[in-house]
C-alpha cells in the first residue's frame, strides 16, 4: 500500500492496494486526514510515529489499525515513510492475518500460563538433558523449592525420589521418559522434600516432541497423594482388623489361611492352624460387666500376640474365639505353642474395679499341608478338635 499525504496528515494519493485492503475508493480516501481512518486506540501512537518520521527517524515495523469500509479494522505495518518538500511518502502492507495469529498465540500462552499457575498438580518442564526450565506454584509447594532456585538445575538434584518400601533412591521418571521417548506413569515412589519430610506422590512423565519427532524436552506432572494414601491405608486397616482388639478379623484370617493353604499345595510347605476359644469368659461379663469383658479380650489378645513370631497371624474370629496361623511350623512346635498359650492365658489375672478375673482356653490344632483337603475342611477339623478339648475338661488342646 503506497500513499502520499500532506505534512498536516491529509491523504493526497493512494494506490489501488488501499481499495483492495480497506474497501474505500481512492476518492473516498484522498483529501481526508488519514487519522480519520485510524483506530481510536492507535491515534496517539500514530501521531508520535508520524512526528518521528517527519523529523527523519525510521518508523520501520510500526503497526496501526485502519478502518475498512465494512467497519472492521485491518492491521497495517509501515515499512518506510519519508518527507520531501512537505509531502509525506508512506508504504505499508496488510498484516491482519499475522497479527491475529500472534494474538491467538499470546492468548494460548496466557491460558496455559494461568492453567499451570492454578492447577492442583505439580508441573515441571525440563530441556532434553533434564535441566529444569519451569516449575509451577503447586510444584514449588510440594517440593519446597522456589522456581528461581530450581530453574537451571538438574531435576535429579531437586527431586529426590525413594522407593516406598526399600527407601532406595529411584530414577526420576522424567529422565526415563526422555531416554525412552515415551510416557512413564508411577505411583509408588516417595518424594523426599527439601525439608527432609516424605510425601507420597503419583507421577506421569512425558517427552515433549515436535511434530517431526525432534525431542524438545520433557514434562513431569505429579500429585501429592499423602492424605489419600493415609485414608486408603486407614480404610484397608478397618476392613481387615477387629475394632476392639486390633487383631486381624475373620475375613482377613481366612484370606491369609487360604494363602498358606495354596503355599502348602504349591511349595510343599507345612503350616499349622489353631482355633482358640476362651473358657468361662461369660463369667467375666456377668460379674464384672461388659467393659470388664472387653478389657479381658484386649489383654488376652496382646498376650497371644506376644507368644507368636512376626510371621504368624492372629485374629479375633468373633466373641471369645481366636484363630492363629503358624507359618512354616511343624506339628510338634505348634503343640508346644498351643501349650504355652493355654498356660499364659490361664495364668493371666485381670484386676477390674477391685475384683480379679481369670479365664482359660481350649485349642483345636491341625496342620495345613499338601495333603490337606479344602480350607473349609481344615477349619472344620480344627473346630472339632477345639470342641473335643472343651468336652474333655477345658484348658487343653487337641490335635485334629
Ligand atoms: N465383653 C464382651 N463380651 C462378648 C463380646 N462378644 C461376645 N461376648 C460374650 O462372650 C460370651 C461367649 O460365650 P461362651 O463362649 O459361651 O462363654 P464361655 O463362658 O467362655 O463358655 P465356654 O466356652 O463354654 O467356657 C457371651 O457371653 C457373649 O455375650 C464382646 O465383644 N465383648
Short mmCIF file of C-alpha atoms and ligand atoms in Angstrom, two decimals:
data_model
loop_
_atom_site.label_atom_id
_atom_site.label_comp_id
_atom_site.label_asym_id
_atom_site.label_seq_id
_atom_site.Cartn_x
_atom_site.Cartn_y
_atom_site.Cartn_z
CA UNK A 1 0.00 0.00 0.00
CA UNK A 2 1.52 3.25 -1.14
CA UNK A 3 0.29 6.75 -0.24
CA UNK A 4 1.32 10.34 -0.10
CA UNK A 5 -0.06 12.86 2.34
CA UNK A 6 0.43 16.49 3.24
CA UNK A 7 2.59 17.37 6.22
CA UNK A 8 -0.69 18.08 8.03
CA UNK A 9 -1.78 14.48 7.51
CA UNK A 10 -4.25 14.79 4.60
CA UNK A 11 -4.09 11.90 2.15
CA UNK A 12 -3.20 13.06 -1.33
CA UNK A 13 -2.75 9.91 -3.36
CA UNK A 14 -3.35 6.22 -2.65
CA UNK A 15 -2.60 3.25 -4.86
CA UNK A 16 -5.23 0.54 -5.72
CA UNK A 17 -3.90 -1.68 -2.90
CA UNK A 18 -5.69 0.66 -0.44
CA UNK A 19 -9.01 -0.13 -2.09
CA UNK A 20 -8.18 -3.82 -2.20
CA UNK A 21 -7.31 -3.90 1.51
CA UNK A 22 -9.76 -1.40 3.02
CA UNK A 23 -12.60 -1.26 0.51
CA UNK A 24 -12.55 2.53 0.25
CA UNK A 25 -12.27 4.01 -3.24
CA UNK A 26 -9.37 6.39 -3.90
CA UNK A 27 -11.87 9.29 -4.00
CA UNK A 28 -13.21 8.39 -0.57
CA UNK A 29 -9.70 8.49 0.88
CA UNK A 30 -7.93 11.36 -0.80
CA UNK A 31 -8.31 14.79 0.69
CA UNK A 32 -9.17 13.35 4.11
CA UNK A 33 -6.90 13.18 7.19
CA UNK A 34 -5.54 9.66 7.50
CA UNK A 35 -6.11 9.85 11.27
CA UNK A 36 -9.86 9.73 10.47
CA UNK A 37 -9.35 6.11 9.47
CA UNK A 38 -7.05 5.09 12.33
CA UNK A 39 -8.43 3.08 15.22
CA UNK A 40 -9.07 5.44 18.19
CA UNK A 41 -6.71 3.44 20.40
CA UNK A 42 -3.89 3.80 17.88
CA UNK A 43 -4.20 7.55 17.26
CA UNK A 44 -1.73 8.65 19.93
CA UNK A 45 0.97 6.24 18.79
CA UNK A 46 0.31 7.08 15.13
CA UNK A 47 0.78 10.80 15.87
CA UNK A 48 4.02 10.03 17.69
CA UNK A 49 5.33 7.83 14.87
CA UNK A 50 4.36 10.45 12.29
CA UNK A 51 6.32 13.07 14.26
CA UNK A 52 9.34 10.76 14.36
CA UNK A 53 9.06 10.17 10.65
CA UNK A 54 8.80 13.88 9.79
CA UNK A 55 11.87 14.51 11.92
CA UNK A 56 13.71 11.99 9.74
CA UNK A 57 13.75 8.99 12.09
CA UNK A 58 12.91 5.45 11.00
CA UNK A 59 9.47 4.07 11.76
CA UNK A 60 10.12 0.62 10.28
CA UNK A 61 7.85 -2.07 11.67
CA UNK A 62 5.34 0.33 13.17
CA UNK A 63 1.78 -1.11 13.06
CA UNK A 64 -1.62 0.51 13.48
CA UNK A 65 -5.21 -0.33 12.63
CA UNK A 66 -7.13 1.26 9.76
CA UNK A 67 -10.91 1.24 9.48
CA UNK A 68 -12.15 -0.57 6.39
CA UNK A 69 -15.33 0.44 4.61
CA UNK A 70 -17.22 -2.51 6.13
CA UNK A 71 -16.48 -1.15 9.65
CA UNK A 72 -13.81 -3.74 10.53
CA UNK A 73 -10.18 -2.78 11.19
CA UNK A 74 -7.13 -4.05 9.35
CA UNK A 75 -3.60 -4.05 10.77
CA UNK A 76 -1.14 -2.21 8.57
CA UNK A 77 2.61 -2.47 9.07
CA UNK A 78 4.56 0.57 7.85
CA UNK A 79 7.92 -0.25 6.40
CA UNK A 80 9.07 3.21 5.34
CA UNK A 81 7.93 6.78 5.35
CA UNK A 82 9.77 9.93 4.47
CA UNK A 83 9.00 13.60 3.90
CA UNK A 84 10.04 15.61 0.88
CA UNK A 85 9.05 19.16 0.11
CA UNK A 86 6.09 19.00 2.52
CA UNK A 87 4.87 15.67 1.09
CA UNK A 88 4.95 12.51 3.15
CA UNK A 89 5.60 9.20 1.32
CA UNK A 90 4.44 6.03 3.04
CA UNK A 91 4.50 2.34 2.21
CA UNK A 92 2.81 -0.37 4.22
CA UNK A 93 1.23 -3.79 3.99
CA UNK A 94 -1.76 -5.59 5.42
CA UNK A 95 -0.56 -7.82 8.31
CA UNK A 96 -4.00 -8.52 9.83
CA UNK A 97 -3.68 -12.28 9.42
CA UNK A 98 -0.26 -12.38 11.11
CA UNK A 99 -1.48 -10.13 13.94
CA UNK A 100 -4.48 -12.36 14.55
CA UNK A 101 -2.26 -15.43 14.69
CA UNK A 102 0.08 -13.67 17.11
CA UNK A 103 -2.85 -12.65 19.32
CA UNK A 104 -4.14 -16.21 19.30
CA UNK A 105 -0.70 -17.48 20.25
CA UNK A 106 -0.36 -14.95 23.08
CA UNK A 107 -3.88 -15.82 24.33
CA UNK A 108 -3.00 -19.51 24.16
CA UNK A 109 0.24 -18.97 26.09
CA UNK A 110 -1.60 -16.85 28.64
CA UNK A 111 -4.26 -19.56 29.07
CA UNK A 112 -1.54 -22.16 29.51
CA UNK A 113 0.30 -19.98 32.00
CA UNK A 114 -2.87 -19.32 34.04
CA UNK A 115 -3.75 -23.03 33.95
CA UNK A 116 -0.30 -24.03 35.18
CA UNK A 117 -0.44 -21.40 37.92
CA UNK A 118 -3.78 -22.57 39.21
CA UNK A 119 -3.97 -26.36 38.78
CA UNK A 120 -3.66 -28.67 41.75
CA UNK A 121 -0.89 -30.75 40.12
CA UNK A 122 2.80 -30.02 40.31
CA UNK A 123 4.22 -29.47 36.81
CA UNK A 124 7.93 -29.35 35.95
CA UNK A 125 9.37 -28.95 32.49
CA UNK A 126 12.96 -29.66 31.52
CA UNK A 127 15.17 -29.43 28.49
CA UNK A 128 16.41 -32.56 26.76
CA UNK A 129 19.17 -33.01 29.38
CA UNK A 130 16.73 -32.96 32.31
CA UNK A 131 17.62 -29.39 33.32
CA UNK A 132 14.58 -27.66 34.84
CA UNK A 133 13.13 -24.92 32.66
CA UNK A 134 9.92 -24.24 34.60
CA UNK A 135 8.03 -25.27 37.70
CA UNK A 136 4.51 -24.19 38.64
CA UNK A 137 3.43 -22.92 42.10
CA UNK A 138 1.98 -26.29 43.15
CA UNK A 139 5.27 -27.97 42.16
CA UNK A 140 7.15 -25.40 44.26
CA UNK A 141 4.89 -26.03 47.22
CA UNK A 142 5.08 -29.85 47.04
CA UNK A 143 8.86 -29.90 46.66
CA UNK A 144 9.76 -26.93 48.84
CA UNK A 145 11.93 -25.30 46.15
CA UNK A 146 11.10 -21.94 44.56
CA UNK A 147 11.09 -21.67 40.76
CA UNK A 148 14.05 -19.29 40.87
CA UNK A 149 16.09 -21.80 42.85
CA UNK A 150 15.03 -24.82 40.80
CA UNK A 151 15.26 -23.49 37.25
CA UNK A 152 18.61 -24.33 35.67
CA UNK A 153 19.30 -27.27 37.99
CA UNK A 154 19.15 -30.98 37.00
CA UNK A 155 15.80 -32.47 38.01
CA UNK A 156 17.57 -35.30 39.91
CA UNK A 157 19.22 -32.77 42.17
CA UNK A 158 15.98 -31.07 43.16
CA UNK A 159 13.62 -34.02 43.18
CA UNK A 160 14.85 -36.84 45.41
CA UNK A 161 12.66 -39.91 44.94
CA UNK A 162 12.88 -43.05 47.05
CA UNK A 163 11.23 -46.42 46.90
CA UNK A 164 8.27 -46.61 49.32
CA UNK A 165 9.33 -49.92 50.86
CA UNK A 166 13.12 -50.28 50.50
CA UNK A 167 13.73 -46.49 50.58
CA UNK A 168 16.49 -46.77 47.97
CA UNK A 169 16.87 -43.87 45.51
CA UNK A 170 14.80 -44.40 42.37
CA UNK A 171 15.47 -42.87 38.96
CA UNK A 172 13.38 -39.84 38.07
CA UNK A 173 10.63 -40.89 35.63
CA UNK A 174 11.29 -37.80 33.53
CA UNK A 175 14.85 -38.91 32.80
CA UNK A 176 13.43 -42.33 31.86
CA UNK A 177 10.76 -40.71 29.68
CA UNK A 178 13.42 -38.63 27.87
CA UNK A 179 15.57 -41.72 27.38
CA UNK A 180 12.74 -43.97 26.23
CA UNK A 181 10.82 -41.22 24.43
CA UNK A 182 7.58 -42.47 25.94
CA UNK A 183 5.23 -41.64 28.80
CA UNK A 184 6.05 -43.16 32.17
CA UNK A 185 3.48 -43.35 34.98
CA UNK A 186 4.34 -44.35 38.53
CA UNK A 187 2.56 -44.19 41.84
CA UNK A 188 4.73 -45.93 44.38
CA UNK A 189 7.57 -43.51 44.89
CA UNK A 190 8.05 -41.18 47.82
CA UNK A 191 9.35 -37.68 47.31
CA UNK A 192 11.81 -36.52 49.95
CA UNK A 193 11.00 -32.83 50.24
CA UNK A 194 13.61 -30.17 50.72
CA UNK A 195 12.87 -30.18 54.48
CA UNK A 196 13.61 -33.94 54.55
CA UNK A 197 9.99 -34.98 55.06
CA UNK A 198 8.40 -37.66 52.87
CA UNK A 199 5.45 -37.10 50.63
CA UNK A 200 3.64 -39.82 48.66
CA UNK A 201 3.29 -38.83 45.02
CA UNK A 202 1.94 -40.15 41.75
CA UNK A 203 3.85 -39.09 38.67
CA UNK A 204 3.41 -39.02 34.94
CA UNK A 205 6.38 -38.03 32.80
CA UNK A 206 6.32 -37.45 29.05
CA UNK A 207 8.80 -36.31 26.44
CA UNK A 208 7.88 -33.11 24.57
CA UNK A 209 8.41 -33.72 20.88
CA UNK A 210 7.89 -31.64 17.79
CA UNK A 211 5.58 -32.93 15.07
CA UNK A 212 8.66 -34.17 13.16
CA UNK A 213 9.75 -36.18 16.23
CA UNK A 214 12.57 -33.87 17.37
CA UNK A 215 12.91 -34.00 21.16
CA UNK A 216 12.43 -30.59 22.79
CA UNK A 217 12.39 -31.54 26.48
CA UNK A 218 10.14 -33.24 28.99
CA UNK A 219 7.25 -32.57 31.32
CA UNK A 220 6.57 -34.16 34.68
CA UNK A 221 3.12 -33.91 36.27
CA UNK A 222 2.85 -35.04 39.89
CA UNK A 223 0.35 -35.01 42.72
CA UNK A 224 0.78 -35.10 46.47
CA UNK A 225 -1.29 -38.14 47.48
CA UNK A 226 -0.07 -38.42 51.09
CA UNK A 227 -3.53 -37.82 52.57
CA UNK A 228 -5.19 -40.11 50.02
CA UNK A 229 -2.72 -42.91 50.81
CA UNK A 230 -3.30 -42.43 54.54
CA UNK A 231 -7.06 -42.66 54.20
CA UNK A 232 -6.75 -45.69 51.87
CA UNK A 233 -4.49 -47.36 54.45
CA UNK A 234 -6.97 -46.48 57.19
CA UNK A 235 -9.90 -47.93 55.22
CA UNK A 236 -7.88 -51.07 54.48
CA UNK A 237 -6.97 -51.41 58.15
CA UNK A 238 -10.62 -51.04 59.20
CA UNK A 239 -11.67 -53.67 56.69
CA UNK A 240 -9.11 -56.21 57.85
CA UNK A 241 -8.94 -55.69 61.63
CA UNK A 242 -11.15 -56.27 64.63
CA UNK A 243 -12.02 -52.91 66.16
CA UNK A 244 -11.90 -53.97 69.80
CA UNK A 245 -8.68 -55.98 69.91
CA UNK A 246 -6.98 -54.60 66.75
CA UNK A 247 -6.17 -58.19 65.76
CA UNK A 248 -6.98 -59.38 62.24
CA UNK A 249 -10.68 -60.01 61.64
CA UNK A 250 -12.26 -63.23 60.39
CA UNK A 251 -12.25 -62.22 56.71
CA UNK A 252 -8.54 -61.37 56.77
CA UNK A 253 -7.76 -64.54 58.76
CA UNK A 254 -9.48 -66.62 56.08
CA UNK A 255 -7.58 -64.80 53.35
CA UNK A 256 -4.20 -65.46 55.00
CA UNK A 257 -5.20 -69.06 55.74
CA UNK A 258 -6.02 -69.57 52.07
CA UNK A 259 -2.61 -68.19 51.09
CA UNK A 260 -0.92 -70.70 53.39
CA UNK A 261 -3.12 -73.45 52.02
CA UNK A 262 -2.07 -72.61 48.45
CA UNK A 263 1.56 -72.34 49.53
CA UNK A 264 1.36 -75.81 51.11
CA UNK A 265 -0.07 -77.19 47.85
CA UNK A 266 2.38 -75.45 45.56
CA UNK A 267 5.59 -75.47 47.58
CA UNK A 268 5.03 -78.47 49.81
CA UNK A 269 5.45 -76.29 52.93
CA UNK A 270 3.72 -77.12 56.20
CA UNK A 271 1.81 -74.67 58.37
CA UNK A 272 -0.46 -75.07 61.39
CA UNK A 273 -3.78 -73.58 62.37
CA UNK A 274 -5.02 -73.12 65.95
CA UNK A 275 -8.63 -72.28 66.84
CA UNK A 276 -8.79 -70.97 70.39
CA UNK A 277 -11.93 -70.45 72.48
CA UNK A 278 -11.77 -68.87 75.94
CA UNK A 279 -13.15 -70.88 78.87
CA UNK A 280 -15.52 -69.27 81.34
CA UNK A 281 -15.37 -65.91 79.63
CA UNK A 282 -19.09 -65.35 80.15
CA UNK A 283 -18.46 -65.11 83.89
CA UNK A 284 -16.27 -62.01 83.36
CA UNK A 285 -19.15 -60.28 81.60
CA UNK A 286 -21.68 -61.48 84.13
CA UNK A 287 -19.70 -60.49 87.21
CA UNK A 288 -17.59 -57.54 86.01
CA UNK A 289 -19.84 -56.15 83.29
CA UNK A 290 -19.34 -55.88 79.55
CA UNK A 291 -16.46 -53.41 79.91
CA UNK A 292 -14.50 -55.84 82.04
CA UNK A 293 -15.19 -58.49 79.38
CA UNK A 294 -13.90 -56.13 76.67
CA UNK A 295 -10.79 -55.40 78.69
CA UNK A 296 -10.17 -59.11 79.16
CA UNK A 297 -10.48 -59.69 75.40
CA UNK A 298 -7.95 -56.92 74.70
CA UNK A 299 -5.45 -58.17 77.28
CA UNK A 300 -5.73 -61.78 76.10
CA UNK A 301 -5.23 -60.58 72.51
CA UNK A 302 -1.95 -58.87 73.43
CA UNK A 303 -0.91 -61.90 75.41
CA UNK A 304 -1.46 -64.23 72.45
CA UNK A 305 0.42 -61.86 70.11
CA UNK A 306 3.47 -61.74 72.38
CA UNK A 307 3.78 -65.54 72.25
CA UNK A 308 3.96 -65.66 68.42
CA UNK A 309 6.60 -64.91 65.81
CA UNK A 310 6.26 -61.91 63.48
CA UNK A 311 5.45 -64.17 60.52
CA UNK A 312 2.50 -65.74 62.37
CA UNK A 313 -1.00 -64.29 62.27
CA UNK A 314 -3.57 -63.95 64.99
CA UNK A 315 -7.19 -62.97 64.54
CA UNK A 316 -10.28 -62.49 66.62
CA UNK A 317 -12.86 -64.59 64.84
CA UNK A 318 -15.78 -63.30 66.93
CA UNK A 319 -16.93 -63.32 70.59
CA UNK A 320 -14.22 -65.06 72.63
CA UNK A 321 -12.85 -67.09 69.68
CA UNK A 322 -9.39 -66.52 68.22
CA UNK A 323 -7.52 -68.01 65.29
CA UNK A 324 -3.75 -68.43 64.96
CA UNK A 325 -1.81 -69.32 61.81
CA UNK A 326 1.71 -70.62 62.38
CA UNK A 327 3.68 -70.24 59.21
CA UNK A 328 6.20 -72.96 58.24
CA UNK A 329 5.69 -74.69 61.53
CA UNK A 330 5.96 -78.45 62.18
CA UNK A 331 3.26 -80.04 64.31
CA UNK A 332 5.43 -80.65 67.39
CA UNK A 333 6.32 -76.91 67.58
CA UNK A 334 2.66 -75.99 67.13
CA UNK A 335 1.80 -78.30 70.04
CA UNK A 336 4.37 -76.54 72.17
CA UNK A 337 2.99 -73.11 71.23
CA UNK A 338 -0.59 -74.25 71.95
CA UNK A 339 0.51 -75.43 75.40
CA UNK A 340 2.29 -72.11 76.07
CA UNK A 341 -0.77 -70.12 75.03
CA UNK A 342 -3.05 -72.10 77.34
CA UNK A 343 -0.58 -71.75 80.20
CA UNK A 344 -0.19 -67.98 79.68
CA UNK A 345 -3.95 -67.37 79.37
CA UNK A 346 -4.89 -69.40 82.41
CA UNK A 347 -2.14 -67.68 84.44
CA UNK A 348 -3.38 -64.24 83.49
CA UNK A 349 -5.42 -62.24 86.01
CA UNK A 350 -7.43 -59.14 85.17
CA UNK A 351 -7.78 -56.66 88.03
CA UNK A 352 -11.01 -54.74 87.49
CA UNK A 353 -12.72 -52.44 89.96
CA UNK A 354 -11.46 -54.30 92.96
CA UNK A 355 -12.16 -57.75 91.55
CA UNK A 356 -9.84 -60.30 89.98
CA UNK A 357 -10.97 -62.21 86.89
CA UNK A 358 -9.46 -65.17 85.16
CA UNK A 359 -10.27 -67.27 82.11
CA UNK A 360 -8.91 -70.38 80.48
CA UNK A 361 -8.60 -71.52 76.88
CA UNK A 362 -9.20 -74.57 74.70
CA UNK A 363 -7.41 -75.03 71.39
CA UNK A 364 -8.11 -77.19 68.37
CA UNK A 365 -4.95 -77.66 66.32
CA UNK A 366 -4.34 -79.09 62.88
CA UNK A 367 -1.85 -78.99 60.02
CA UNK A 368 -2.12 -77.23 56.68
CA UNK A 369 -0.03 -79.37 54.37
CA UNK A 370 -0.02 -80.63 50.79
CA UNK A 371 -2.43 -83.48 51.52
CA UNK A 372 -4.97 -81.31 53.39
CA UNK A 373 -8.47 -81.22 51.93
CA UNK A 374 -10.10 -77.84 51.30
CA UNK A 375 -9.55 -74.86 53.61
CA UNK A 376 -13.14 -75.32 54.78
CA UNK A 377 -12.34 -78.89 55.80
CA UNK A 378 -9.18 -77.80 57.63
CA UNK A 379 -11.18 -75.26 59.68
CA UNK A 380 -13.86 -77.84 60.42
CA UNK A 381 -11.16 -80.27 61.67
CA UNK A 382 -9.61 -77.60 63.96
CA UNK A 383 -13.08 -76.61 65.17
CA UNK A 384 -13.99 -80.19 66.01
CA UNK A 385 -10.66 -80.60 67.86
CA UNK A 386 -11.41 -77.47 69.92
CA UNK A 387 -14.85 -78.86 70.73
CA UNK A 388 -13.25 -82.10 71.91
CA UNK A 389 -10.85 -80.14 74.13
CA UNK A 390 -13.82 -78.33 75.73
CA UNK A 391 -15.63 -81.60 76.23
CA UNK A 392 -12.51 -83.17 77.76
CA UNK A 393 -12.47 -80.67 80.62
CA UNK A 394 -11.20 -77.31 79.24
CA UNK A 395 -7.76 -75.64 79.47
CA UNK A 396 -6.23 -78.06 76.99
CA UNK A 397 -5.61 -78.57 73.28
CA UNK A 398 -6.48 -81.40 70.95
CA UNK A 399 -4.99 -82.22 67.55
CA UNK A 400 -7.31 -82.83 64.62
N1 LIG B 1 -17.47 -58.14 76.68
C1 LIG B 1 -17.73 -58.74 75.53
N2 LIG B 1 -18.36 -59.91 75.51
C2 LIG B 1 -18.59 -60.53 74.35
C3 LIG B 1 -18.19 -59.97 73.13
N3 LIG B 1 -18.57 -60.80 72.12
C4 LIG B 1 -19.16 -61.86 72.71
N4 LIG B 1 -19.17 -61.72 74.04
C5 LIG B 1 -19.70 -62.63 75.07
O1 LIG B 1 -18.82 -63.73 75.14
C6 LIG B 1 -19.53 -64.82 75.65
C7 LIG B 1 -19.15 -66.04 74.83
O2 LIG B 1 -19.92 -67.12 75.20
P1 LIG B 1 -19.33 -68.51 75.63
O3 LIG B 1 -18.16 -68.86 74.77
O4 LIG B 1 -20.46 -69.48 75.70
O5 LIG B 1 -18.82 -68.19 77.07
P2 LIG B 1 -17.84 -69.03 77.93
O6 LIG B 1 -18.16 -68.68 79.33
O7 LIG B 1 -16.45 -68.78 77.52
O8 LIG B 1 -18.23 -70.50 77.62
P3 LIG B 1 -17.28 -71.75 77.45
O9 LIG B 1 -16.53 -71.55 76.21
O10 LIG B 1 -18.16 -72.94 77.38
O11 LIG B 1 -16.37 -71.78 78.64
C8 LIG B 1 -21.02 -64.46 75.58
O12 LIG B 1 -21.46 -64.14 76.89
C9 LIG B 1 -21.05 -63.19 74.74
O13 LIG B 1 -22.06 -62.29 75.11
C10 LIG B 1 -17.55 -58.69 73.16
O14 LIG B 1 -17.17 -58.12 72.15
N5 LIG B 1 -17.32 -58.13 74.38
#
